[in-house]
mmCIF file of C-alpha atoms in Angstrom:
data_model
loop_
_atom_site.group_PDB
_atom_site.id
_atom_site.type_symbol
_atom_site.label_atom_id
_atom_site.label_comp_id
_atom_site.label_asym_id
_atom_site.label_seq_id
_atom_site.Cartn_x
_atom_site.Cartn_y
_atom_site.Cartn_z
ATOM 1 C CA MET X 1070 -5.414 12.438 -11.873
ATOM 2 C CA ARG X 1071 -5.765 9.376 -9.699
ATOM 3 C CA LYS X 1072 -3.171 8.594 -7.067
ATOM 4 C CA ILE X 1073 -1.243 5.518 -6.003
ATOM 5 C CA VAL X 1074 -1.711 4.970 -2.270
ATOM 6 C CA LEU X 1075 0.537 2.755 -0.162
ATOM 7 C CA ALA X 1076 -1.339 1.611 2.939
ATOM 8 C CA MET X 1077 0.689 -0.604 5.281
ATOM 9 C CA SER X 1078 0.667 -1.736 8.897
ATOM 10 C CA VAL X 1079 3.929 -1.076 10.735
ATOM 11 C CA SER X 1080 5.268 -1.388 14.253
ATOM 12 C CA VAL X 1081 6.277 1.713 16.186
ATOM 13 C CA ASP X 1082 9.908 0.941 15.280
ATOM 14 C CA GLY X 1083 9.097 0.773 11.581
ATOM 15 C CA PHE X 1084 8.862 -2.951 10.753
ATOM 16 C CA PHE X 1085 6.079 -4.452 8.628
ATOM 17 C CA GLU X 1086 7.097 -8.055 9.403
ATOM 18 C CA GLY X 1087 8.677 -9.675 12.411
ATOM 19 C CA PRO X 1088 12.038 -11.502 12.159
ATOM 20 C CA GLY X 1089 10.246 -14.729 11.203
ATOM 21 C CA ARG X 1090 7.898 -12.884 8.791
ATOM 22 C CA GLU X 1091 5.194 -13.121 11.479
ATOM 23 C CA LEU X 1092 2.214 -10.768 11.427
ATOM 24 C CA ASP X 1093 0.574 -11.915 14.645
ATOM 25 C CA TRP X 1094 1.112 -8.452 16.127
ATOM 26 C CA HIS X 1095 -1.442 -6.905 13.739
ATOM 27 C CA LEU X 1096 -4.470 -5.695 15.718
ATOM 28 C CA VAL X 1097 -7.230 -5.893 13.127
ATOM 29 C CA ASP X 1098 -10.608 -5.845 14.870
ATOM 30 C CA ASP X 1099 -14.013 -5.114 13.340
ATOM 31 C CA GLU X 1100 -13.590 -1.345 13.655
ATOM 32 C CA LEU X 1101 -10.275 -1.303 11.792
ATOM 33 C CA HIS X 1102 -11.413 -3.851 9.229
ATOM 34 C CA GLN X 1103 -14.520 -1.791 8.471
ATOM 35 C CA HIS X 1104 -12.292 1.242 8.012
ATOM 36 C CA PHE X 1105 -10.173 -0.711 5.510
ATOM 37 C CA ASN X 1106 -13.358 -1.641 3.622
ATOM 38 C CA ASP X 1107 -14.553 1.951 3.520
ATOM 39 C CA GLU X 1108 -11.182 3.126 2.205
ATOM 40 C CA LEU X 1109 -10.753 0.397 -0.396
ATOM 41 C CA ARG X 1110 -14.308 0.429 -1.729
ATOM 42 C CA SER X 1111 -13.621 3.765 -3.442
ATOM 43 C CA MET X 1112 -10.414 2.543 -5.100
ATOM 44 C CA SER X 1113 -10.283 1.677 -8.788
ATOM 45 C CA ALA X 1114 -7.632 -1.071 -8.647
ATOM 46 C CA PHE X 1115 -5.353 -3.153 -6.451
ATOM 47 C CA LEU X 1116 -1.674 -3.216 -7.464
ATOM 48 C CA ASP X 1117 0.166 -6.191 -5.966
ATOM 49 C CA GLY X 1118 3.327 -8.211 -6.217
ATOM 50 C CA ARG X 1119 3.115 -11.954 -6.747
ATOM 51 C CA VAL X 1120 3.482 -12.949 -3.081
ATOM 52 C CA SER X 1121 0.808 -10.550 -1.876
ATOM 53 C CA TYR X 1122 -1.525 -11.510 -4.701
ATOM 54 C CA GLU X 1123 -1.192 -15.239 -4.060
ATOM 55 C CA LEU X 1124 -1.802 -14.773 -0.334
ATOM 56 C CA MET X 1125 -4.950 -12.773 -1.053
ATOM 57 C CA ALA X 1126 -6.148 -15.101 -3.816
ATOM 58 C CA GLY X 1127 -5.666 -18.096 -1.568
ATOM 59 C CA TYR X 1128 -8.158 -16.841 1.005
ATOM 60 C CA TRP X 1129 -10.418 -13.960 0.047
ATOM 61 C CA PRO X 1130 -12.389 -15.301 -2.951
ATOM 62 C CA THR X 1131 -14.483 -17.521 -0.655
ATOM 63 C CA ALA X 1132 -13.868 -15.880 2.731
ATOM 64 C CA ASP X 1133 -17.477 -14.702 2.993
ATOM 65 C CA ALA X 1134 -18.621 -18.352 2.967
ATOM 66 C CA ALA X 1135 -16.353 -19.353 5.854
ATOM 67 C CA PRO X 1136 -18.120 -20.226 9.129
ATOM 68 C CA GLY X 1137 -17.803 -17.412 11.630
ATOM 69 C CA ALA X 1138 -16.702 -14.781 9.133
ATOM 70 C CA SER X 1139 -17.410 -11.358 10.579
ATOM 71 C CA GLY X 1140 -19.461 -8.783 8.708
ATOM 72 C CA PRO X 1141 -16.409 -6.710 7.685
ATOM 73 C CA MET X 1142 -14.554 -9.838 6.524
ATOM 74 C CA ALA X 1143 -17.458 -10.982 4.386
ATOM 75 C CA GLU X 1144 -17.811 -7.491 2.949
ATOM 76 C CA PHE X 1145 -14.130 -7.320 2.032
ATOM 77 C CA ALA X 1146 -14.318 -10.658 0.230
ATOM 78 C CA GLY X 1147 -16.803 -9.095 -2.181
ATOM 79 C CA ILE X 1148 -14.700 -5.962 -2.579
ATOM 80 C CA TRP X 1149 -11.612 -8.038 -3.384
ATOM 81 C CA ARG X 1150 -13.365 -10.263 -5.923
ATOM 82 C CA GLU X 1151 -14.892 -7.377 -7.841
ATOM 83 C CA MET X 1152 -11.946 -4.960 -7.802
ATOM 84 C CA PRO X 1153 -9.718 -4.889 -10.922
ATOM 85 C CA LYS X 1154 -6.248 -6.081 -9.990
ATOM 86 C CA LEU X 1155 -2.794 -5.704 -11.515
ATOM 87 C CA VAL X 1156 -0.197 -8.196 -10.336
ATOM 88 C CA PHE X 1157 3.448 -7.545 -11.186
ATOM 89 C CA SER X 1158 5.382 -10.779 -11.622
ATOM 90 C CA ARG X 1159 7.944 -12.300 -13.963
ATOM 91 C CA THR X 1160 6.972 -15.859 -13.019
ATOM 92 C CA LEU X 1161 3.213 -15.986 -12.493
ATOM 93 C CA GLU X 1162 1.662 -17.913 -15.375
ATOM 94 C CA ARG X 1163 -2.014 -17.152 -14.865
ATOM 95 C CA ALA X 1164 -4.245 -15.183 -12.539
ATOM 96 C CA GLU X 1165 -7.972 -15.163 -11.921
ATOM 97 C CA TRP X 1166 -10.484 -12.929 -10.158
ATOM 98 C CA ASN X 1167 -10.404 -9.940 -12.489
ATOM 99 C CA THR X 1168 -6.600 -9.837 -12.526
ATOM 100 C CA THR X 1169 -4.124 -8.688 -15.194
ATOM 101 C CA ILE X 1170 -0.468 -9.745 -15.070
ATOM 102 C CA ARG X 1171 2.306 -7.278 -15.846
ATOM 103 C CA ARG X 1172 5.914 -8.418 -16.055
ATOM 104 C CA GLU X 1173 7.715 -5.188 -15.199
ATOM 105 C CA VAL X 1174 7.116 -1.874 -13.465
ATOM 106 C CA VAL X 1175 7.546 0.597 -16.326
ATOM 107 C CA PRO X 1176 7.318 4.158 -14.923
ATOM 108 C CA GLU X 1177 5.880 5.605 -18.145
ATOM 109 C CA GLU X 1178 3.126 2.990 -18.148
ATOM 110 C CA ILE X 1179 2.305 3.639 -14.497
ATOM 111 C CA GLU X 1180 2.121 7.392 -15.079
ATOM 112 C CA ALA X 1181 -0.235 6.757 -18.006
ATOM 113 C CA LEU X 1182 -2.327 4.536 -15.757
ATOM 114 C CA LYS X 1183 -2.556 7.333 -13.193
ATOM 115 C CA ARG X 1184 -3.844 9.712 -15.850
ATOM 116 C CA GLN X 1185 -6.825 7.476 -16.597
ATOM 117 C CA PRO X 1186 -10.176 8.396 -14.999
ATOM 118 C CA GLY X 1187 -11.370 6.681 -11.855
ATOM 119 C CA GLY X 1188 -10.581 6.332 -8.184
ATOM 120 C CA ASP X 1189 -7.169 6.039 -6.606
ATOM 121 C CA MET X 1190 -5.211 2.763 -6.703
ATOM 122 C CA SER X 1191 -4.100 0.736 -3.694
ATOM 123 C CA LEU X 1192 -0.511 -0.525 -3.720
ATOM 124 C CA GLY X 1193 0.294 -3.691 -1.767
ATOM 125 C CA GLY X 1194 3.399 -5.752 -1.088
ATOM 126 C CA ALA X 1195 6.668 -4.459 0.347
ATOM 127 C CA ASP X 1196 8.875 -5.541 -2.572
ATOM 128 C CA LEU X 1197 6.580 -3.919 -5.115
ATOM 129 C CA ALA X 1198 6.293 -0.828 -2.923
ATOM 130 C CA ALA X 1199 10.099 -0.549 -2.826
ATOM 131 C CA THR X 1200 10.172 -0.602 -6.627
ATOM 132 C CA PHE X 1201 7.483 2.075 -6.832
ATOM 133 C CA MET X 1202 9.382 4.177 -4.278
ATOM 134 C CA ARG X 1203 12.580 3.859 -6.293
ATOM 135 C CA HIS X 1204 10.755 5.251 -9.341
ATOM 136 C CA ASP X 1205 8.982 7.941 -7.263
ATOM 137 C CA LEU X 1206 5.529 6.654 -8.232
ATOM 138 C CA ILE X 1207 3.773 6.723 -4.830
ATOM 139 C CA ASP X 1208 1.517 9.712 -4.189
ATOM 140 C CA ALA X 1209 0.230 8.995 -0.677
ATOM 141 C CA TYR X 1210 1.303 6.972 2.348
ATOM 142 C CA HIS X 1211 -1.231 5.642 4.857
ATOM 143 C CA LEU X 1212 0.713 4.135 7.752
ATOM 144 C CA TYR X 1213 -1.174 2.110 10.347
ATOM 145 C CA VAL X 1214 1.125 2.184 13.376
ATOM 146 C CA HIS X 1215 0.457 -0.702 15.756
ATOM 147 C CA PRO X 1216 1.355 -0.243 19.444
ATOM 148 C CA VAL X 1217 4.282 -2.649 19.559
ATOM 149 C CA LEU X 1218 8.074 -2.520 19.368
ATOM 150 C CA LEU X 1219 9.254 -5.584 17.460
ATOM 151 C CA GLY X 1220 12.957 -4.950 17.946
ATOM 152 C CA ARG X 1221 13.840 -6.885 14.798
ATOM 153 C CA GLY X 1222 12.189 -7.613 11.488
ATOM 154 C CA ARG X 1223 11.890 -6.273 7.989
ATOM 155 C CA PRO X 1224 11.661 -2.478 7.713
ATOM 156 C CA LEU X 1225 9.015 -1.000 5.473
ATOM 157 C CA PHE X 1226 11.273 1.633 3.968
ATOM 158 C CA PRO X 1227 14.530 0.449 2.351
ATOM 159 C CA ASP X 1228 17.671 2.547 2.295
ATOM 160 C CA SER X 1229 17.492 5.246 -0.348
ATOM 161 C CA ALA X 1230 19.824 7.864 -1.771
ATOM 162 C CA SER X 1231 16.984 10.346 -2.254
ATOM 163 C CA ARG X 1232 14.791 12.369 0.061
ATOM 164 C CA THR X 1233 11.017 12.673 -0.396
ATOM 165 C CA ALA X 1234 9.191 15.626 1.150
ATOM 166 C CA LEU X 1235 5.757 14.725 2.518
ATOM 167 C CA VAL X 1236 2.773 16.723 3.716
ATOM 168 C CA PRO X 1237 0.705 15.520 6.713
ATOM 169 C CA ALA X 1238 -2.863 14.804 5.582
ATOM 170 C CA GLY X 1239 -4.570 13.748 8.808
ATOM 171 C CA SER X 1240 -4.526 11.083 11.487
ATOM 172 C CA ARG X 1241 -6.914 8.824 13.369
ATOM 173 C CA THR X 1242 -6.639 6.723 16.507
ATOM 174 C CA PHE X 1243 -8.643 3.489 16.633
ATOM 175 C CA GLY X 1244 -10.057 1.863 19.722
ATOM 176 C CA ASN X 1245 -7.467 -0.926 19.664
ATOM 177 C CA GLY X 1246 -4.582 1.561 19.838
ATOM 178 C CA VAL X 1247 -3.638 1.566 16.140
ATOM 179 C CA VAL X 1248 -2.869 5.067 14.836
ATOM 180 C CA LEU X 1249 -3.333 5.967 11.176
ATOM 181 C CA LEU X 1250 -0.911 8.578 9.830
ATOM 182 C CA ARG X 1251 -1.713 9.979 6.394
ATOM 183 C CA TYR X 1252 0.865 11.724 4.212
ATOM 184 C CA THR X 1253 0.855 12.952 0.641
ATOM 185 C CA ARG X 1254 3.868 13.726 -1.485
ATOM 186 C CA ARG X 1255 4.720 17.412 -1.574
ATOM 187 C CA PRO X 1256 4.078 18.804 -5.080
ATOM 188 C CA PRO X 1257 7.367 19.403 -6.934
ATOM 189 C CA ALA X 1258 6.569 23.105 -7.363
ATOM 190 C CA ASP X 1259 6.638 23.523 -3.572
ATOM 191 C CA VAL X 1260 10.148 22.164 -3.143
ATOM 192 C CA VAL X 1261 13.229 24.338 -3.542
ATOM 193 C CA ARG X 1262 16.374 22.655 -4.793
ATOM 194 C CA ASN X 1263 19.217 21.943 -2.368
ATOM 195 C CA SER X 1264 20.790 25.046 -0.953
ATOM 196 C CA PRO X 1265 24.306 25.488 -2.428
ATOM 197 C CA ALA X 1266 25.538 26.703 0.945
ATOM 198 C CA SER X 1267 24.182 24.003 3.226
ATOM 199 C CA GLY X 1268 23.210 21.146 0.936
ATOM 200 C CA GLU X 1269 19.950 20.833 2.894
ATOM 201 C CA LEU X 1270 16.519 20.567 1.353
ATOM 202 C CA ILE X 1271 14.425 23.680 1.910
ATOM 203 C CA ALA X 1272 10.670 23.460 1.515
ATOM 204 C CA ARG X 1273 8.420 26.440 1.096
ATOM 205 C CA ASP X 1274 5.667 26.992 3.656
#
């Protein structure tokens, strides 16, 4: 069964955007960009919200023809063009570059999609990610922690009334100081229901 993977860059204090939606604190050099390419090349689809899709579609289709494009950038342009994409939007009228539009996130449809053969699927866009989190549809979290404290901004994880147990699945430190933290969702069979005495979640070893 293929997984839905949320891979996002965050500051040490948990923001994915600065207070003015700025991303100039992202430290994406050739080493990190090549890592992104290697991870995404094995995926079977990109799942995006409208804003993320339009940002990507406005640049990446011809990025490999841009003067001065690095090797990893040119390589990613090809990956993006060829990868099947699902964009979730109520307003987008048309989409190109191997893209299918879906109007709503229907949990039963997403679960059916996960049961299809193929590689894992990459989830992008904070608003869409929040919807997937609310429906408990994300199987793995790959957090790229950049060495900066923004102080203010938009947090990656919205407030939630539920708790999700995760299992560490590895880490990596890049030369520019970015640290990748991998987590997978703990299988339901490994989680014991809330203790009647304490109300705390107890997870089996």
